[in-house]
Coordinates of C-alpha atoms in Angstrom, one line a residue:
Chain A
M1 CA -43.1 -79.5 -10.1
K2 CA -43.8 -81.6 -13.1
N3 CA -45.7 -78.7 -14.6
R4 CA -42.7 -76.5 -14.2
Y5 CA -40.5 -78.9 -16.2
W6 CA -43.0 -78.8 -19.0
I7 CA -43.0 -75.0 -18.9
I8 CA -39.2 -75.0 -19.1
I9 CA -39.2 -77.5 -22.0
A10 CA -41.8 -75.4 -23.8
F11 CA -39.8 -72.2 -23.2
A12 CA -36.6 -73.9 -24.5
L13 CA -38.6 -74.8 -27.7
T14 CA -39.8 -71.2 -27.9
C15 CA -36.1 -70.1 -27.7
L16 CA -35.2 -72.4 -30.5
V17 CA -38.1 -71.1 -32.6
Q18 CA -37.0 -67.6 -32.0
I19 CA -33.3 -68.4 -32.9
F20 CA -34.5 -70.4 -35.9
A21 CA -36.8 -67.6 -37.2
I22 CA -34.0 -65.0 -37.1
G23 CA -31.3 -67.5 -38.2
K24 CA -33.5 -68.5 -41.2
V25 CA -33.6 -65.0 -42.5
I26 CA -29.8 -64.6 -42.0
Y27 CA -29.1 -67.9 -43.8
A28 CA -31.4 -67.0 -46.8
K29 CA -29.9 -63.6 -47.2
E30 CA -26.3 -64.9 -46.9
K31 CA -27.0 -67.5 -49.6
I32 CA -28.3 -64.8 -52.0
I33 CA -25.3 -62.6 -51.3
S34 CA -22.8 -65.3 -51.8
K35 CA -24.4 -67.2 -54.8
G36 CA -26.7 -64.6 -56.4
T37 CA -26.0 -62.5 -59.5
V38 CA -25.4 -58.8 -58.8
Y39 CA -27.4 -56.1 -60.7
K40 CA -27.1 -52.3 -60.7
F41 CA -30.5 -50.7 -60.0
D42 CA -30.9 -47.0 -60.9
L43 CA -32.2 -45.1 -57.8
Q44 CA -33.2 -41.8 -56.1
P45 CA -32.2 -41.7 -52.4
V46 CA -33.7 -39.7 -49.4
D47 CA -33.2 -40.2 -45.7
P48 CA -36.2 -41.0 -43.6
L49 CA -36.2 -42.4 -40.1
D50 CA -37.5 -45.7 -38.6
L51 CA -37.9 -45.4 -34.8
F52 CA -36.6 -48.9 -34.1
R53 CA -34.1 -49.5 -36.9
G54 CA -32.6 -46.1 -37.3
K55 CA -31.9 -44.0 -40.3
Y56 CA -32.1 -45.4 -43.8
I57 CA -32.0 -44.3 -47.4
D58 CA -35.3 -44.8 -49.0
L59 CA -34.6 -46.4 -52.4
R60 CA -36.9 -45.4 -55.2
F61 CA -36.2 -47.1 -58.4
S62 CA -36.7 -45.7 -61.8
S63 CA -37.5 -49.1 -63.4
T64 CA -40.7 -50.1 -61.5
I65 CA -43.2 -49.3 -64.3
V66 CA -43.4 -51.8 -67.1
E67 CA -45.6 -51.7 -70.2
I68 CA -47.9 -54.7 -70.6
P69 CA -47.7 -56.3 -74.1
A70 CA -51.1 -56.5 -75.8
E71 CA -51.1 -60.4 -75.7
D72 CA -50.7 -60.4 -71.9
M73 CA -53.4 -57.8 -71.2
E74 CA -55.9 -60.4 -70.0
E75 CA -53.5 -61.9 -67.4
G76 CA -54.0 -61.0 -63.7
D77 CA -56.6 -58.9 -61.8
Y78 CA -56.9 -55.3 -62.8
R79 CA -55.8 -52.9 -59.9
Q80 CA -55.5 -55.8 -57.4
R81 CA -52.1 -56.2 -55.7
Q82 CA -50.7 -59.6 -56.6
I83 CA -47.4 -61.5 -56.6
V84 CA -45.8 -61.4 -60.0
F85 CA -42.4 -62.5 -61.4
A86 CA -40.2 -59.9 -63.2
E87 CA -37.5 -61.2 -65.5
L88 CA -34.2 -59.2 -65.3
D89 CA -32.0 -58.0 -68.0
T90 CA -29.3 -55.2 -68.4
D91 CA -29.5 -52.2 -70.6
S92 CA -26.7 -50.7 -72.7
L93 CA -25.4 -48.7 -69.7
G94 CA -25.2 -51.8 -67.5
Y95 CA -28.3 -51.0 -65.4
A96 CA -30.9 -53.6 -64.5
R97 CA -34.0 -53.6 -66.6
I98 CA -37.3 -55.5 -66.3
S99 CA -37.7 -57.4 -69.6
K100 CA -40.9 -59.2 -68.8
V101 CA -43.5 -59.5 -66.1
Q102 CA -45.6 -62.7 -65.7
L103 CA -47.8 -64.4 -63.2
S104 CA -46.1 -67.7 -63.0
R105 CA -42.5 -68.4 -61.9
P106 CA -40.3 -68.4 -65.0
E107 CA -38.6 -71.7 -65.8
N108 CA -35.9 -70.7 -68.3
A109 CA -35.1 -67.2 -67.2
S110 CA -31.6 -66.8 -65.7
D111 CA -32.7 -64.2 -63.1
Y112 CA -36.0 -62.8 -62.0
L113 CA -37.6 -61.1 -59.0
E114 CA -40.6 -62.1 -57.0
V115 CA -42.4 -58.8 -56.4
E116 CA -45.7 -57.3 -55.6
G117 CA -47.4 -55.8 -58.7
R118 CA -50.5 -53.9 -59.6
K119 CA -52.0 -53.6 -63.1
Y120 CA -53.0 -50.1 -63.9
D121 CA -53.2 -48.0 -67.1
N122 CA -51.9 -50.9 -69.3
K123 CA -48.8 -51.0 -67.2
W124 CA -47.4 -53.1 -64.3
H125 CA -46.6 -51.0 -61.3
L126 CA -44.1 -53.0 -59.3
S127 CA -43.0 -52.7 -55.6
F128 CA -39.5 -54.1 -55.2
P129 CA -38.8 -56.1 -52.0
F130 CA -35.7 -53.9 -51.3
D131 CA -36.5 -50.3 -50.6
R132 CA -34.4 -49.5 -47.6
F133 CA -30.6 -49.1 -47.1
Y134 CA -29.8 -48.6 -43.4
M135 CA -27.0 -46.2 -42.6
E136 CA -25.3 -44.9 -39.5
E137 CA -27.4 -42.0 -38.2
S138 CA -24.7 -39.4 -38.7
K139 CA -24.2 -40.4 -42.3
A140 CA -27.7 -40.7 -43.7
F141 CA -28.2 -36.9 -44.1
P142 CA -24.8 -36.2 -45.7
A143 CA -25.5 -39.2 -48.0
E144 CA -28.7 -37.5 -49.2
K145 CA -26.9 -34.2 -49.7
L146 CA -24.1 -35.9 -51.6
Y147 CA -26.7 -37.5 -53.9
Q148 CA -28.5 -34.2 -54.5
R149 CA -25.2 -32.5 -55.4
S150 CA -24.2 -35.3 -57.8
V151 CA -27.6 -34.7 -59.6
R152 CA -27.3 -30.9 -59.6
E153 CA -23.7 -30.7 -60.8
R154 CA -23.7 -33.3 -63.5
N155 CA -27.3 -33.1 -64.5
E156 CA -27.4 -36.9 -64.6
M157 CA -28.1 -39.5 -61.9
D158 CA -25.1 -41.7 -61.1
A159 CA -26.5 -43.3 -58.0
Y160 CA -27.3 -47.0 -58.0
A161 CA -27.9 -50.0 -55.7
L162 CA -26.1 -53.3 -56.1
I163 CA -28.6 -56.0 -55.7
A164 CA -27.8 -59.7 -55.4
V165 CA -30.6 -61.8 -57.0
R166 CA -31.2 -65.6 -56.7
N167 CA -34.3 -67.6 -57.3
G168 CA -36.6 -64.6 -57.2
Q169 CA -35.2 -63.3 -53.9
A170 CA -32.9 -60.3 -53.6
V171 CA -30.6 -58.6 -51.1
I172 CA -29.0 -55.1 -51.3
K173 CA -25.3 -55.5 -51.2
D174 CA -24.4 -51.8 -51.4
V175 CA -25.4 -48.4 -52.7
E176 CA -22.8 -46.5 -54.8
I177 CA -22.5 -42.9 -56.0
D178 CA -20.2 -42.4 -58.9
G179 CA -18.7 -45.9 -58.5
V180 CA -17.8 -45.4 -54.8
P181 CA -19.6 -47.2 -52.0
I182 CA -21.9 -44.7 -50.3
H183 CA -20.3 -45.2 -46.8
E184 CA -16.9 -44.3 -48.3
A185 CA -18.2 -41.4 -50.4
V186 CA -19.8 -39.9 -47.3
R187 CA -16.7 -40.4 -45.2
R188 CA -14.6 -38.6 -47.8
E189 CA -17.2 -35.8 -48.0
M190 CA -17.3 -35.4 -44.2
E191 CA -13.5 -35.2 -44.1
K192 CA -13.5 -32.5 -46.8
E193 CA -16.1 -30.5 -44.8
A194 CA -14.0 -30.8 -41.6
Q195 CA -10.9 -29.6 -43.5
K196 CA -12.7 -26.6 -44.9
K197 CA -13.9 -25.7 -41.3
R198 CA -10.3 -25.8 -40.1
Chain B
M1 CA -59.4 -47.3 3.7
S2 CA -57.7 -50.5 4.9
K3 CA -55.3 -48.4 7.1
Q4 CA -58.3 -46.8 8.9
I5 CA -59.9 -50.1 9.5
V6 CA -56.7 -51.6 10.9
A7 CA -56.0 -48.5 13.0
G8 CA -59.5 -48.8 14.5
L9 CA -59.2 -52.5 15.4
D10 CA -57.8 -51.8 19.0
E11 CA -60.7 -49.6 19.8
L12 CA -63.1 -52.3 18.5
I13 CA -61.5 -54.9 20.7
R14 CA -61.5 -52.6 23.8
E15 CA -65.2 -51.9 23.3
Q16 CA -65.7 -55.7 22.8
V17 CA -67.3 -55.3 19.3
I18 CA -64.9 -57.9 17.9
S19 CA -62.7 -60.6 19.5
P20 CA -58.9 -60.3 19.3
E21 CA -58.9 -63.4 17.0
V22 CA -61.2 -61.7 14.5
A23 CA -59.0 -58.6 14.7
E24 CA -55.9 -60.7 14.0
K25 CA -57.7 -62.3 11.0
I26 CA -58.5 -58.8 9.6
R27 CA -54.9 -57.7 10.0
T28 CA -53.6 -60.8 8.3
Y29 CA -56.2 -60.3 5.5
Y30 CA -55.1 -56.7 4.7
A31 CA -51.4 -57.6 5.1
A32 CA -51.8 -60.3 2.5
K33 CA -53.9 -58.1 0.2
K34 CA -51.2 -55.4 0.3
G35 CA -48.4 -57.8 -0.5
N36 CA -44.9 -57.7 0.7
P37 CA -43.6 -54.2 0.3
V38 CA -40.0 -55.3 -0.4
N39 CA -41.2 -57.7 -3.1
R40 CA -43.3 -54.9 -4.7
M41 CA -40.3 -52.6 -4.7
L42 CA -38.1 -55.3 -6.2
L43 CA -40.8 -55.9 -8.9
A44 CA -41.1 -52.2 -9.8
F45 CA -37.3 -51.6 -9.9
G46 CA -36.7 -54.9 -11.8
V47 CA -39.3 -54.1 -14.5
I48 CA -38.2 -50.5 -14.8
G49 CA -34.6 -51.5 -15.0
A50 CA -35.3 -54.2 -17.7
L51 CA -37.4 -51.7 -19.6
L52 CA -34.7 -49.1 -19.6
I53 CA -31.9 -51.5 -20.6
G54 CA -34.1 -53.0 -23.3
V55 CA -35.0 -49.7 -24.8
G56 CA -31.4 -48.6 -24.5
V57 CA -30.3 -51.7 -26.5
I58 CA -32.9 -50.9 -29.2
L59 CA -31.6 -47.3 -29.4
L60 CA -28.0 -48.5 -29.6
V61 CA -29.0 -50.8 -32.4
A62 CA -30.8 -47.9 -34.2
H63 CA -27.4 -46.1 -34.5
N64 CA -26.4 -48.5 -37.3
W65 CA -22.8 -49.1 -36.5
D66 CA -21.2 -49.2 -40.0
Q67 CA -17.7 -49.8 -38.5
L68 CA -18.7 -53.3 -37.7
S69 CA -18.5 -55.9 -40.4
R70 CA -21.5 -57.9 -41.6
T71 CA -20.3 -61.0 -39.7
V72 CA -19.9 -59.1 -36.5
K73 CA -23.3 -57.5 -36.9
T74 CA -24.9 -60.9 -37.7
A75 CA -23.3 -62.4 -34.5
L76 CA -24.5 -59.4 -32.5
S77 CA -28.0 -59.9 -33.8
F78 CA -28.3 -62.9 -31.6
A79 CA -26.7 -61.3 -28.5
P80 CA -29.7 -59.5 -27.0
L81 CA -32.0 -62.5 -27.8
L82 CA -29.7 -65.0 -26.2
I83 CA -29.1 -62.9 -23.1
G84 CA -32.9 -62.5 -22.7
Q85 CA -33.5 -66.2 -23.2
A86 CA -30.8 -67.1 -20.7
L87 CA -32.3 -64.7 -18.1
C88 CA -35.7 -66.2 -18.7
L89 CA -34.5 -69.8 -18.4
F90 CA -32.7 -68.9 -15.2
S91 CA -35.9 -67.4 -13.8
L92 CA -37.9 -70.4 -14.7
W93 CA -35.3 -72.9 -13.4
K94 CA -34.1 -71.2 -10.3
K95 CA -36.4 -68.4 -9.4
N96 CA -39.7 -69.7 -10.5
D97 CA -41.5 -68.4 -7.5
S98 CA -39.9 -64.9 -7.7
V99 CA -42.4 -62.6 -9.5
P100 CA -39.7 -59.8 -9.9
W101 CA -37.3 -62.2 -11.6
R102 CA -40.0 -63.5 -14.0
E103 CA -41.4 -60.1 -14.8
S104 CA -38.0 -58.4 -15.4
S105 CA -36.5 -61.2 -17.5
A106 CA -39.6 -61.5 -19.6
T107 CA -39.7 -57.7 -20.1
F108 CA -36.1 -57.7 -21.3
L109 CA -36.7 -60.7 -23.6
V110 CA -39.7 -59.1 -25.3
L111 CA -37.6 -55.9 -26.0
A112 CA -34.6 -58.1 -27.0
I113 CA -36.6 -59.8 -29.7
G114 CA -37.4 -56.4 -31.2
A115 CA -33.7 -55.4 -31.0
S116 CA -32.6 -58.7 -32.7
I117 CA -35.2 -58.3 -35.5
S118 CA -34.0 -54.7 -36.0
L119 CA -30.4 -55.7 -36.2
V120 CA -31.1 -58.4 -38.9
S121 CA -33.2 -55.9 -40.8
Q122 CA -30.4 -53.4 -40.8
T123 CA -27.6 -55.8 -41.6
Y124 CA -29.4 -57.2 -44.7
H125 CA -31.4 -54.1 -45.5
V126 CA -34.6 -56.1 -45.3
A127 CA -37.4 -54.2 -46.8
G128 CA -40.3 -54.1 -44.5
T129 CA -43.1 -51.9 -43.4
M130 CA -43.9 -51.1 -39.7
P131 CA -46.9 -53.6 -39.7
S132 CA -44.6 -56.5 -40.9
F133 CA -42.0 -55.5 -38.3
F134 CA -44.5 -55.4 -35.4
S135 CA -46.1 -58.6 -36.6
S136 CA -42.8 -60.6 -36.5
W137 CA -42.0 -59.1 -33.1
L138 CA -45.4 -60.0 -31.6
L139 CA -45.4 -63.5 -33.1
L140 CA -42.1 -64.3 -31.5
A141 CA -43.1 -62.7 -28.2
L142 CA -46.4 -64.4 -27.8
P143 CA -45.2 -67.6 -26.2
V144 CA -43.0 -65.6 -23.8
V145 CA -46.1 -63.9 -22.3
Y146 CA -47.7 -67.3 -21.6
L147 CA -44.7 -69.3 -20.5
M148 CA -43.2 -66.6 -18.3
R149 CA -46.7 -65.8 -16.9
S150 CA -45.7 -62.2 -17.1
S151 CA -48.2 -59.3 -16.7
M152 CA -45.7 -56.7 -17.9
A153 CA -44.9 -58.7 -21.0
S154 CA -48.6 -59.0 -21.6
L155 CA -49.0 -55.3 -21.1
M156 CA -46.3 -54.7 -23.7
F157 CA -48.0 -57.2 -26.0
F158 CA -51.2 -55.2 -25.9
L159 CA -49.3 -52.0 -26.5
G160 CA -47.7 -53.7 -29.5
I161 CA -51.1 -54.7 -30.9
L162 CA -52.3 -51.1 -30.4
C163 CA -49.3 -49.8 -32.4
L164 CA -49.8 -52.5 -35.0
S165 CA -53.4 -51.6 -35.4
F166 CA -52.5 -47.9 -35.8
C167 CA -49.9 -48.8 -38.5
T168 CA -52.5 -50.9 -40.4
W169 CA -55.2 -48.3 -40.4
D170 CA -53.9 -46.8 -43.6
S171 CA -53.3 -50.1 -45.4
W172 CA -56.5 -51.4 -46.8
S173 CA -55.4 -54.8 -47.8
S174 CA -57.3 -57.3 -45.6
P175 CA -54.4 -59.7 -44.7
V176 CA -52.6 -56.9 -42.9
L177 CA -55.8 -55.8 -41.2
Q178 CA -56.4 -59.3 -39.8
M179 CA -53.0 -59.5 -38.0
P180 CA -53.9 -57.3 -35.0
F181 CA -57.2 -59.2 -34.7
I182 CA -55.4 -62.5 -34.7
F183 CA -52.9 -61.3 -32.0
L184 CA -55.8 -60.0 -29.9
V185 CA -57.6 -63.3 -30.0
A186 CA -54.4 -65.1 -29.1
I187 CA -53.6 -62.9 -26.1
L188 CA -57.0 -62.6 -24.6
P189 CA -57.0 -66.0 -22.8
H190 CA -53.8 -64.8 -20.9
Y191 CA -55.6 -61.7 -19.8
I192 CA -58.6 -63.6 -18.5
L193 CA -56.2 -66.0 -16.6
Q194 CA -54.4 -63.0 -15.2
C195 CA -57.6 -61.4 -14.0
K196 CA -58.4 -64.6 -12.1
R197 CA -54.9 -65.3 -10.8
D198 CA -53.8 -61.8 -9.8
P199 CA -56.8 -59.4 -9.7
H200 CA -55.1 -56.7 -7.4
N201 CA -51.8 -56.6 -9.3
S202 CA -51.1 -53.1 -10.6
F203 CA -50.2 -54.5 -14.1
T204 CA -53.6 -56.2 -14.2
L205 CA -55.3 -53.0 -13.3
F206 CA -53.5 -51.2 -16.2
H207 CA -54.8 -53.9 -18.5
H208 CA -58.4 -52.9 -17.7
W209 CA -57.7 -49.7 -19.7
L210 CA -55.3 -51.0 -22.3
V211 CA -57.5 -54.1 -23.3
P212 CA -60.7 -52.1 -24.1
L213 CA -58.6 -49.4 -25.9
T214 CA -56.8 -52.0 -28.0
T215 CA -59.9 -54.0 -28.7
M216 CA -61.8 -50.9 -29.8
N217 CA -59.0 -49.9 -32.1
V218 CA -58.4 -53.3 -33.6
L219 CA -62.1 -54.1 -34.2
I220 CA -62.8 -50.6 -35.7
G221 CA -59.6 -51.0 -37.9
F222 CA -60.8 -54.4 -39.0
L223 CA -64.1 -52.9 -40.0
S224 CA -62.4 -50.1 -42.0
V225 CA -64.0 -51.6 -45.1
I226 CA -67.2 -49.8 -44.0
W227 CA -65.4 -46.9 -42.4
E228 CA -66.6 -44.3 -44.9
S229 CA -70.2 -45.1 -44.2
Y230 CA -72.3 -44.2 -41.1
L231 CA -73.0 -48.0 -40.8
I232 CA -69.7 -48.3 -38.9
A233 CA -71.6 -46.9 -36.0
I234 CA -73.8 -50.0 -35.5
P235 CA -71.1 -52.5 -34.6
G236 CA -69.2 -49.7 -32.9
A237 CA -72.2 -48.9 -30.7
A238 CA -72.7 -52.6 -29.9
L239 CA -69.0 -52.8 -28.8
L240 CA -69.3 -49.8 -26.6
S241 CA -72.4 -51.2 -24.9
I242 CA -70.6 -54.5 -24.4
F243 CA -67.7 -52.6 -22.7
F244 CA -70.1 -50.7 -20.5
M245 CA -71.9 -54.0 -19.4
I246 CA -68.5 -55.7 -18.8
G247 CA -67.6 -52.7 -16.6
Q248 CA -70.7 -53.4 -14.5
L249 CA -70.0 -57.1 -13.9
D250 CA -69.3 -57.8 -10.2
Y251 CA -65.6 -58.2 -10.8
F252 CA -65.1 -54.8 -12.4
A253 CA -67.9 -53.1 -10.3
A254 CA -65.8 -53.8 -7.2
L255 CA -62.9 -51.8 -8.6
K256 CA -62.4 -48.1 -8.2
T257 CA -63.7 -46.1 -11.2
R258 CA -60.2 -45.1 -12.2
Y259 CA -59.3 -48.8 -12.8
N260 CA -62.6 -49.6 -14.6
G261 CA -61.6 -48.7 -18.1
Y262 CA -64.4 -50.7 -19.6
K263 CA -67.1 -48.6 -17.8
V264 CA -65.4 -45.3 -18.4
I265 CA -64.6 -45.9 -22.1
G266 CA -68.0 -47.5 -22.7
L267 CA -69.8 -44.6 -21.2
L268 CA -67.7 -41.6 -22.5
V269 CA -67.2 -42.9 -26.0
S270 CA -70.9 -43.8 -26.3
L271 CA -71.8 -40.3 -25.4
W272 CA -69.2 -38.9 -27.8
V273 CA -70.5 -41.0 -30.7
L274 CA -74.1 -39.9 -29.9
F275 CA -73.1 -36.2 -29.7
F276 CA -71.2 -36.6 -33.0
Y277 CA -74.2 -38.1 -34.7
S278 CA -76.5 -35.5 -33.3
F279 CA -75.0 -33.0 -35.9
G280 CA -77.0 -32.8 -39.1
F281 CA -73.8 -32.6 -41.3
V282 CA -72.7 -36.1 -40.2
W283 CA -75.7 -37.6 -41.9
E284 CA -75.2 -35.6 -45.0
E285 CA -71.5 -36.3 -45.4
F286 CA -71.5 -40.0 -44.7
G287 CA -73.5 -42.1 -47.0
L288 CA -74.5 -45.7 -47.3
L289 CA -71.6 -48.0 -48.1
P290 CA -70.6 -48.3 -51.7
A291 CA -69.4 -51.8 -51.1
M292 CA -72.8 -52.7 -49.6
Q293 CA -74.6 -51.5 -52.7
N294 CA -72.5 -53.8 -54.8
G295 CA -73.1 -56.5 -52.2
S296 CA -69.4 -57.0 -51.7
I297 CA -68.7 -56.7 -47.9
P298 CA -66.1 -59.4 -47.1
L299 CA -67.5 -62.4 -45.2
A300 CA -65.1 -61.9 -42.3
N301 CA -66.4 -58.4 -41.7
M302 CA -70.0 -59.6 -41.9
V303 CA -69.3 -62.3 -39.3
L304 CA -67.6 -59.8 -37.0
I305 CA -70.5 -57.3 -37.3
G306 CA -73.0 -60.1 -36.6
S307 CA -71.0 -61.4 -33.7
L308 CA -70.7 -58.0 -32.0
I309 CA -74.4 -57.4 -32.3
I310 CA -75.3 -60.9 -31.0
A311 CA -72.8 -60.6 -28.2
A312 CA -74.2 -57.2 -27.1
L313 CA -77.8 -58.7 -27.2
L314 CA -76.6 -61.7 -25.1
F315 CA -75.0 -59.4 -22.5
L316 CA -78.2 -57.3 -22.4
Y317 CA -80.4 -60.4 -22.1
N318 CA -78.2 -61.6 -19.2
K319 CA -78.4 -58.2 -17.5
V320 CA -82.2 -58.0 -17.9
R321 CA -82.5 -61.4 -16.5
Y322 CA -80.3 -61.0 -13.4
G323 CA -79.9 -57.3 -12.8
K324 CA -83.0 -55.6 -14.2
D325 CA -82.8 -52.9 -11.5
K326 CA -79.3 -51.9 -12.5
L327 CA -80.2 -51.4 -16.2
H328 CA -78.7 -48.3 -17.7
P329 CA -79.5 -46.6 -21.1
I330 CA -75.9 -47.1 -22.2
D331 CA -76.5 -50.9 -21.9
F332 CA -79.0 -50.8 -24.8
W333 CA -78.5 -47.6 -26.7
F334 CA -77.1 -49.5 -29.6
I335 CA -80.6 -50.9 -30.4
P336 CA -82.5 -47.6 -31.0
F337 CA -79.3 -46.1 -32.5
G338 CA -78.9 -49.0 -34.9
V339 CA -82.5 -48.6 -36.0
M340 CA -81.9 -44.9 -36.6
I341 CA -78.8 -45.6 -38.6
L342 CA -80.7 -48.1 -40.8
L343 CA -83.5 -45.6 -41.3
G344 CA -80.9 -42.9 -42.4
Q345 CA -81.4 -39.2 -41.7
G346 CA -81.6 -39.6 -37.9
A347 CA -80.1 -36.4 -36.5
V348 CA -83.3 -35.4 -34.8
L349 CA -83.9 -38.9 -33.4
V350 CA -80.4 -39.0 -32.0
N351 CA -81.0 -35.7 -30.3
L352 CA -84.2 -37.2 -28.7
L353 CA -82.2 -40.3 -27.7
L354 CA -79.6 -38.1 -26.0
L355 CA -82.4 -36.2 -24.2
A356 CA -84.0 -39.4 -23.1
I357 CA -80.6 -40.7 -21.7
G358 CA -80.1 -37.4 -19.9
I359 CA -83.6 -37.4 -18.3
W360 CA -83.3 -41.1 -17.3
C361 CA -79.9 -40.3 -15.6
I362 CA -81.5 -37.4 -13.7
I363 CA -84.5 -39.4 -12.5
E364 CA -82.5 -42.4 -11.6
G365 CA -79.8 -40.3 -9.9
S366 CA -82.3 -38.4 -7.8
K367 CA -84.3 -41.6 -7.0
R368 CA -81.2 -43.5 -5.7
M369 CA -79.4 -40.3 -4.4
N370 CA -76.6 -41.0 -6.9
L371 CA -74.9 -37.7 -7.5
G372 CA -72.7 -39.2 -10.3
N373 CA -75.7 -40.3 -12.4
F374 CA -77.6 -37.2 -11.6
N375 CA -74.8 -34.9 -12.8
L376 CA -74.2 -37.0 -15.9
G377 CA -77.8 -36.5 -16.9
L378 CA -77.6 -32.8 -16.3
L379 CA -74.4 -32.4 -18.2
T380 CA -75.7 -34.5 -21.1
I381 CA -78.8 -32.3 -21.5
M382 CA -76.8 -29.1 -21.0
L383 CA -74.2 -30.1 -23.6
L384 CA -77.0 -31.1 -26.0
V385 CA -78.7 -27.7 -25.6
G386 CA -75.4 -25.9 -25.9
L387 CA -74.4 -27.7 -29.0
R388 CA -77.7 -27.1 -30.7
F389 CA -77.3 -23.4 -29.9
V390 CA -73.9 -23.4 -31.4
E391 CA -75.1 -25.2 -34.5
Y392 CA -78.2 -23.1 -35.2
D393 CA -78.0 -19.4 -35.7
A394 CA -79.3 -17.5 -32.7
S395 CA -78.4 -14.1 -31.3
F396 CA -75.7 -13.8 -28.6
V397 CA -78.2 -12.5 -26.1
V398 CA -80.4 -15.5 -26.5
R399 CA -77.5 -17.9 -26.3
G400 CA -76.1 -16.0 -23.2
V401 CA -79.5 -16.2 -21.4
V402 CA -79.9 -19.9 -22.1
F403 CA -76.4 -20.7 -20.8
I404 CA -76.9 -18.7 -17.6
T405 CA -80.2 -20.3 -17.0
M406 CA -78.7 -23.8 -17.5
G407 CA -75.9 -22.9 -15.1
I408 CA -78.4 -21.8 -12.4
C409 CA -80.5 -24.9 -12.9
F410 CA -77.4 -27.1 -12.6
L411 CA -76.3 -25.5 -9.3
C412 CA -79.9 -25.5 -7.8
A413 CA -80.4 -29.1 -8.8
N414 CA -77.1 -30.1 -7.1
I415 CA -77.9 -28.2 -3.9
Y416 CA -81.4 -29.8 -3.9
I417 CA -80.1 -33.3 -4.3
T418 CA -77.2 -33.0 -1.8
K419 CA -79.6 -31.6 0.9
G420 CA -81.8 -34.5 -0.2

């Protein structure tokens, strides 16, 4: 009988750990969203499938390769994956740009990302910790088609992700195509298609 | 079998072979062994129901409801988890003795943990590979298996490790490769406890297949650093011999062959490996390990390789000491095979080893009138001859005559041994 109470206490603790583990992720993400700085990241979406979490847009960024200045060449292991810190800046078009990559956490930089990087061919190859944007299953495919059309018709890419950044951590706030949130753009597109059919 | 014994009890009492008291004891024994049919039905329906609902919740979650706001989604993330936890607490508190309640609620909670992680991942677009997703899921589900004493949750846990190890096979970074190994070590005590506590439970019997499969996959995955060399075969062979010897322990030997995954996997995969290495091209394509030439095999891998070989030798020592007469070539094939691997260029020697195994099985089978062993030996030799004929260029007539002769020999030998 006594043993049973211990089991129940242990189980209650397990429940708290489970809630805490999930709650901690939510809390950290909410804090980044509410207090972080938002950057526009240039991207190239496609729609793969995750069996458990559904359809998502695979975000592939164009700013993941950074030249290593000659004076930093000795830093870090060559070809080994390692945690690095990428300082953020914006270019003339307002898109996010990596201004510097270093091995220690920057002290004066206003915003930076903690990312996995690999040194190769005198360049840093970075893997951003935000590469998936989950969408409702019926909308992921039209979203990809919409993106492809925007590239084909204008011959320039106007799809970007809005990323909130705080203390090296980041959360995707939204993905926009031509300044319109992707959910909204897809909804309009689907309505147009439906009208055409009628 | 038990039905026939119980049906024959009246006759045995009438003929005064056994007393009515003994007959009653036999009836009680078989009734207890069989378990309460109502309870078993409840257990089956409960677990299937919980599985279906849990999987349904995960699929609903995978739809990604974008009509819901982030706050609603966040609140919903906890819903499956809290429901599962409440059901488990109720089972522990009020229905502690009811196996169906414990099994069903634990099954649902394990799936609910996955659903909750998925919901949070979607809501905040958390980047994450399949290995990291499975690792978080398994980590949070591990205490549930132990505290709920649930065989079904344990079965799902092993399945999770198997999936995780499949996902990590293509990622060569060692921290990811170590996760399935750590989870395997963490869950094995529960499996041992379960074998002691509930040996005849259907879920326990399923474990005897899933555990060796998972162990094999995890350990081979962990050794992937030497995957591209034929050296991988040494710890692999030791592991297969261990499986085969475990399958012959009294506990597993008492089970029907279809429940003895250790013995079947140990035997069949060993033969498969030997046949694979009997081809000349394998020895030409695989080389010695590049990492070994640089002397840079990670310590953890070296420890694992050493442990597997030592464990296999200890099992063998134990078997030689206490069951010499039951010794089988699969118990110790890893020793000559390991030597051949270290010598390099051993295709001919592996063929001889297979031939020796085949002949041993035929002699042993005919000596003990064991048709299974006898046929295994015959099949091994026939397959060996067949494969060599396929590999080496010979005319169709010669091949045809050899195969027909082998077939006739097989039939005659079987007729001879059955007439005995």
